[in-house]
PDB file of C-alpha atoms in Angstrom:
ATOM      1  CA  UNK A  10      44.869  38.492 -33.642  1.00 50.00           C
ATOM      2  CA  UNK A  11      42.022  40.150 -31.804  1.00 55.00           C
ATOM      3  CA  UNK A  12      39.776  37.472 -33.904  1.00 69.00           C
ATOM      4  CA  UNK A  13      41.604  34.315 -32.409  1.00 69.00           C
ATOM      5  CA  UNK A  14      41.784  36.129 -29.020  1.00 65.00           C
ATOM      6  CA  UNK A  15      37.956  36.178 -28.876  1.00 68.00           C
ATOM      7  CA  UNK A  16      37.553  32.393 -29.563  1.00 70.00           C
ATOM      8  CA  UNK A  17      39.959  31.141 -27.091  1.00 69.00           C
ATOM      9  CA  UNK A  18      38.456  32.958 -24.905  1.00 69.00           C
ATOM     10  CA  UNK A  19      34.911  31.662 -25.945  1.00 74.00           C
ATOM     11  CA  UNK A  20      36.588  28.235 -26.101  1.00 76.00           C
ATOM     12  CA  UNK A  21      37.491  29.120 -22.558  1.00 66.00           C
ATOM     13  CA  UNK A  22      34.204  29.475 -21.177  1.00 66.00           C
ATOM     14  CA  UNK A  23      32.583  26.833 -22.727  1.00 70.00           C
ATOM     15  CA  UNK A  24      35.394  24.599 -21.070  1.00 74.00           C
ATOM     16  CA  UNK A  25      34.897  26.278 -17.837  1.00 65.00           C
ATOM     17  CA  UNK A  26      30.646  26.276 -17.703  1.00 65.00           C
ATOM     18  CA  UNK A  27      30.787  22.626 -18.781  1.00 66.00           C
ATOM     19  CA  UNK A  28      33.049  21.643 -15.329  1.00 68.00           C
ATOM     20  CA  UNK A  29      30.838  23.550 -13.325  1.00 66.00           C
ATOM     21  CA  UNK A  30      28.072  21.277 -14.897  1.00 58.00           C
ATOM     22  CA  UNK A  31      29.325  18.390 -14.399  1.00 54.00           C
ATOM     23  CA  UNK A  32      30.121  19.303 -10.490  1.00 55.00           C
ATOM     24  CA  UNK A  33      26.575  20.250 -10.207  1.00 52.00           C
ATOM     25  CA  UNK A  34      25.694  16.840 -11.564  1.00 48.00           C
ATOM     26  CA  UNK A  35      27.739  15.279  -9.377  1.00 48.00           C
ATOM     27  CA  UNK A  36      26.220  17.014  -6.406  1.00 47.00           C
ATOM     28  CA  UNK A  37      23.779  14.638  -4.387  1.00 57.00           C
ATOM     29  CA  UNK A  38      20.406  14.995  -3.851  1.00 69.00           C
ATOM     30  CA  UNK A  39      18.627  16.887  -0.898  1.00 71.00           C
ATOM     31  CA  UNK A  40      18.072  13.646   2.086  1.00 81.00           C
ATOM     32  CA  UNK A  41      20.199  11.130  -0.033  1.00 89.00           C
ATOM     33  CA  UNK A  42      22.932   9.419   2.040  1.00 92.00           C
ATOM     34  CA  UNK A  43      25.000   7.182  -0.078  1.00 92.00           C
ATOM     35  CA  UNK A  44      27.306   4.076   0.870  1.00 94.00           C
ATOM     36  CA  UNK A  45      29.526   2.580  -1.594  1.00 95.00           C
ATOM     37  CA  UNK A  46      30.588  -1.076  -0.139  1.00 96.00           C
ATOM     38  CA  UNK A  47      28.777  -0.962   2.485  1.00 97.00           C
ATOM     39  CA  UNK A  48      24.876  -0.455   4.013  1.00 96.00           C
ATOM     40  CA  UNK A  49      23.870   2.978   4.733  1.00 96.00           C
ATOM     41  CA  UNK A  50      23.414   3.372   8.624  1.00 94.00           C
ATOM     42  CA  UNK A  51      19.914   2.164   9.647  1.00 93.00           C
ATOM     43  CA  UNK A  52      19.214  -0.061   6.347  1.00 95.00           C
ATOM     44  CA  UNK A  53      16.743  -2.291   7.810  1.00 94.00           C
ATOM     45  CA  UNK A  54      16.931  -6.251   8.267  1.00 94.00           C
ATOM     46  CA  UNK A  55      16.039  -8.271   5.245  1.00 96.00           C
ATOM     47  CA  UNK A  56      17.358 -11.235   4.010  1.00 96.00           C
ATOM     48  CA  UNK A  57      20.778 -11.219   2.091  1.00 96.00           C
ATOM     49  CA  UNK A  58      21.021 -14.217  -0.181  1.00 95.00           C
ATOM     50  CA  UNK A  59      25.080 -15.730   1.076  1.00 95.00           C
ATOM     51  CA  UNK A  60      28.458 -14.699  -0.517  1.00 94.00           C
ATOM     52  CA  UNK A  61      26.981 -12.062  -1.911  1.00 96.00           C
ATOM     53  CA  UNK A  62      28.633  -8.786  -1.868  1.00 96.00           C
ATOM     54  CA  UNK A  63      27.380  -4.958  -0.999  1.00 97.00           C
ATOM     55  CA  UNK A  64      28.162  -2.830  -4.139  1.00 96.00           C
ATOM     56  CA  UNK A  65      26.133   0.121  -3.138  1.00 96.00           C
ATOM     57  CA  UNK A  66      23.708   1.619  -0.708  1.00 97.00           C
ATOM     58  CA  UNK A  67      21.779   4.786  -0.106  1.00 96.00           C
ATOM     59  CA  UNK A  68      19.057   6.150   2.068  1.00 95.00           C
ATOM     60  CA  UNK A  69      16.411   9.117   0.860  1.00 94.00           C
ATOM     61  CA  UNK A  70      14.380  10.999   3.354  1.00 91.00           C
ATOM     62  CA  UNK A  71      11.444  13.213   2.063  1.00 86.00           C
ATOM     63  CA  UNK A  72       9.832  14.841   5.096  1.00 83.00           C
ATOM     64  CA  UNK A  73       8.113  12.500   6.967  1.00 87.00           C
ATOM     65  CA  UNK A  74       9.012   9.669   4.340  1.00 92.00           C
ATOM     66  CA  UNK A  75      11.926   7.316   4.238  1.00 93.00           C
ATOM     67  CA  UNK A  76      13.391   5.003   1.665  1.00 95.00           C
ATOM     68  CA  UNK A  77      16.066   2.618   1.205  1.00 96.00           C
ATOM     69  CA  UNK A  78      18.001   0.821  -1.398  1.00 97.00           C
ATOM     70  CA  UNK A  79      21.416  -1.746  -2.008  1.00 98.00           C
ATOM     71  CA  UNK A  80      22.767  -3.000  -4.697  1.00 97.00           C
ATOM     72  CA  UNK A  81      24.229  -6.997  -4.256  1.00 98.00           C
ATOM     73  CA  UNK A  82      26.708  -8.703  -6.241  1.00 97.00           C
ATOM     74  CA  UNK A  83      27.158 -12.719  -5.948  1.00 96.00           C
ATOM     75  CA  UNK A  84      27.273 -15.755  -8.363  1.00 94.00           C
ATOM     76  CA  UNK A  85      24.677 -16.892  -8.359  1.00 92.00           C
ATOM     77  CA  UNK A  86      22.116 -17.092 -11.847  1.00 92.00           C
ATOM     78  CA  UNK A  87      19.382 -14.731 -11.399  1.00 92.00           C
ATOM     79  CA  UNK A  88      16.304 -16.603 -11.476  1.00 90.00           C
ATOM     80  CA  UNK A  89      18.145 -19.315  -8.653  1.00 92.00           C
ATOM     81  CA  UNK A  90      18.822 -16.010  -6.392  1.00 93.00           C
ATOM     82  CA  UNK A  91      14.624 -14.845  -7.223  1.00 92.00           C
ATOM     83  CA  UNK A  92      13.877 -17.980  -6.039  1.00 93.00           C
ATOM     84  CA  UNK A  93      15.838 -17.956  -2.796  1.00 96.00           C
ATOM     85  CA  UNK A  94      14.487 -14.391  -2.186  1.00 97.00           C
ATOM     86  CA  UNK A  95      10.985 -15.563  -2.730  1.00 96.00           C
ATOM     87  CA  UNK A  96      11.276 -18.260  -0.288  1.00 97.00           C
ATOM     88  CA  UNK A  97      13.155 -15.855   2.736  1.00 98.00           C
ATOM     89  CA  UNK A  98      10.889 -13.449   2.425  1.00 98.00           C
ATOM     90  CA  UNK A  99       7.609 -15.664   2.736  1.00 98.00           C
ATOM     91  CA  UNK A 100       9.103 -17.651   5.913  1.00 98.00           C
ATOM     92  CA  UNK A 101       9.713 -14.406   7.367  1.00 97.00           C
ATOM     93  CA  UNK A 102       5.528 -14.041   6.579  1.00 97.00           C
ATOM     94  CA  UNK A 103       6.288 -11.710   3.388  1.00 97.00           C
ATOM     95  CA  UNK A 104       3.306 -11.577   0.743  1.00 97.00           C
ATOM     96  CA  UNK A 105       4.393 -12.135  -2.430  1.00 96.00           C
ATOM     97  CA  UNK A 106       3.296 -10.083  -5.658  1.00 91.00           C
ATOM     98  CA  UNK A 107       3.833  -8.543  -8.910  1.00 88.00           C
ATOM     99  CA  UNK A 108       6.013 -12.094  -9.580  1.00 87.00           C
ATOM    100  CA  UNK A 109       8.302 -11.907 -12.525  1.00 83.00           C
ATOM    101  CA  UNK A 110      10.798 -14.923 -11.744  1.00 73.00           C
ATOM    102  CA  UNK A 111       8.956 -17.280 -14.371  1.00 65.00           C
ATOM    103  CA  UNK A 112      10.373 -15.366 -17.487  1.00 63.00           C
ATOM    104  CA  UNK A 113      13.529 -16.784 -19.636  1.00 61.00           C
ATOM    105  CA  UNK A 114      14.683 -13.234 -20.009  1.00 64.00           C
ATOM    106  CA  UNK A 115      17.946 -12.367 -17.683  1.00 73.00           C
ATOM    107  CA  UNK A 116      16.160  -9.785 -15.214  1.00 82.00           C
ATOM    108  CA  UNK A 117      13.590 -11.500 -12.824  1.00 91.00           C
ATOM    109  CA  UNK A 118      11.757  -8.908  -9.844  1.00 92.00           C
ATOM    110  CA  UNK A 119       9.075  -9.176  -7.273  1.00 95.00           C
ATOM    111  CA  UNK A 120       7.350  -7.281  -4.826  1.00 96.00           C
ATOM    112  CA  UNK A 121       7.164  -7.941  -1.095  1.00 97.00           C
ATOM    113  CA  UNK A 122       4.224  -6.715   1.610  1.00 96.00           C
ATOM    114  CA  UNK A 123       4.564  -7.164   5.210  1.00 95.00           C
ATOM    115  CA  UNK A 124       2.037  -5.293   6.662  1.00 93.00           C
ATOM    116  CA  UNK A 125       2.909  -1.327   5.990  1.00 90.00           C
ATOM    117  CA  UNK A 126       6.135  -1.933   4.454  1.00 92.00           C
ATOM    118  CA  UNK A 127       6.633  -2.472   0.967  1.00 95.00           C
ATOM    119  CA  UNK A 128      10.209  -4.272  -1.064  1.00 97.00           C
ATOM    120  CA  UNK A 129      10.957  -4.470  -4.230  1.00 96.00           C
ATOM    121  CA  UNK A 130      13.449  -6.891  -5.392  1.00 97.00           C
ATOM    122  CA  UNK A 131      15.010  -7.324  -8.463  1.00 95.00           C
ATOM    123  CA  UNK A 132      18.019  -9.728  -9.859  1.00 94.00           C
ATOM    124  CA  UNK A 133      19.612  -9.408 -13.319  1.00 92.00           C
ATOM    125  CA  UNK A 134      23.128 -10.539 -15.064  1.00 88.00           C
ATOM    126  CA  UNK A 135      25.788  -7.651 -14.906  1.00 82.00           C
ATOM    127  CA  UNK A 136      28.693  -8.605 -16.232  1.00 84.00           C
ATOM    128  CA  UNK A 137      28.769 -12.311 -15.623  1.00 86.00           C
ATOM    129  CA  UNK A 138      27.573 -11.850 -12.592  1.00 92.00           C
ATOM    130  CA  UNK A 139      24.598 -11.411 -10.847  1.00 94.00           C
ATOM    131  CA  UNK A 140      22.939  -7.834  -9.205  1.00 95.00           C
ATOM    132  CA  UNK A 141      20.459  -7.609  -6.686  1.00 96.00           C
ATOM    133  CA  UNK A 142      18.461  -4.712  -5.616  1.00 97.00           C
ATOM    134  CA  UNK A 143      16.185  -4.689  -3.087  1.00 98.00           C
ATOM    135  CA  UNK A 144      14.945  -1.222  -2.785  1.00 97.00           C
ATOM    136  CA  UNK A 145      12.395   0.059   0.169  1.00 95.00           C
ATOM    137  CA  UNK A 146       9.987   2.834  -1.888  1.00 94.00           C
ATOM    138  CA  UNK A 147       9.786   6.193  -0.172  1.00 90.00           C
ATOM    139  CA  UNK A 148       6.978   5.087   3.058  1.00 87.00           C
ATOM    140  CA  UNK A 149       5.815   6.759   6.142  1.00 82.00           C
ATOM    141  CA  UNK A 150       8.911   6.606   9.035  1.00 77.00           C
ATOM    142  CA  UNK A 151       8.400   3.988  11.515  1.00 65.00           C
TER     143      UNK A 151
END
């Protein structure tokens, strides 16, 4: 009895150390505001290809550094959305680099420079639809 006392109570433990795991896991990081649905307050302007959909959004700050990131569901093929993207962002007087939209695979990105500020954009299928990120990298606050 004393035998099968001591491994439910092991058994115990082990249930109770792996929940407080998984709550630290779940814990977010230091500076991370998250948004499900929705943009994260102060998510700057960039173009949003139509009908699509916000499926997430967070915002990181490091110190003196700040980056941003959503997540975009819509439609539309990937490589049609890349293309739209490609042509916002120049009329708005984007430089365009690190092109992968030419590809036949299913995930197409690109990067975008306007003078100090850097996005990354990225489309790929996700379940029959399509996702788009377009992600600030951690840069110097304006």
């Amino acid at each position: 009895m004393i035998k099968r006392g001591h491994v439910l109570l092991i058994i115990l433990v082990l249930i109770f150390l792996a929940i407080i795991a998984v709550q630290k896991n779940k814990q977010q990081e230091p500076g991370k505001v998250s948004a499900q649905g929705r943009l994260v307050d102060g998510f700057p302007e960039l173009p949003v290809l139509p009908n699509s959909t916000v499926e997430k959004s967070y915002k990181k700050e490091d110190g003196v550094r700040i980056g941003y990131e959503a997540d975009y569901l819509i439609n539309t093929p990937p490589r049609e959305a890349m293309i739209w993207y490609k042509l916002e962002f120049q009329k708005l007087g984007w430089l365009i680099y690190n092109e992968q939209i030419e590809g036949i695979e299913s995930e197409f990105a690109f990067t975008a420079k306007k003078g100090d500020q850097i996005v990354n954009v990225f489309a790929e299928s996700e379940d029959g639809k399509t996702e788009i990120s377009l992600e600030i990298p951690l840069q110097q606050k304006l």
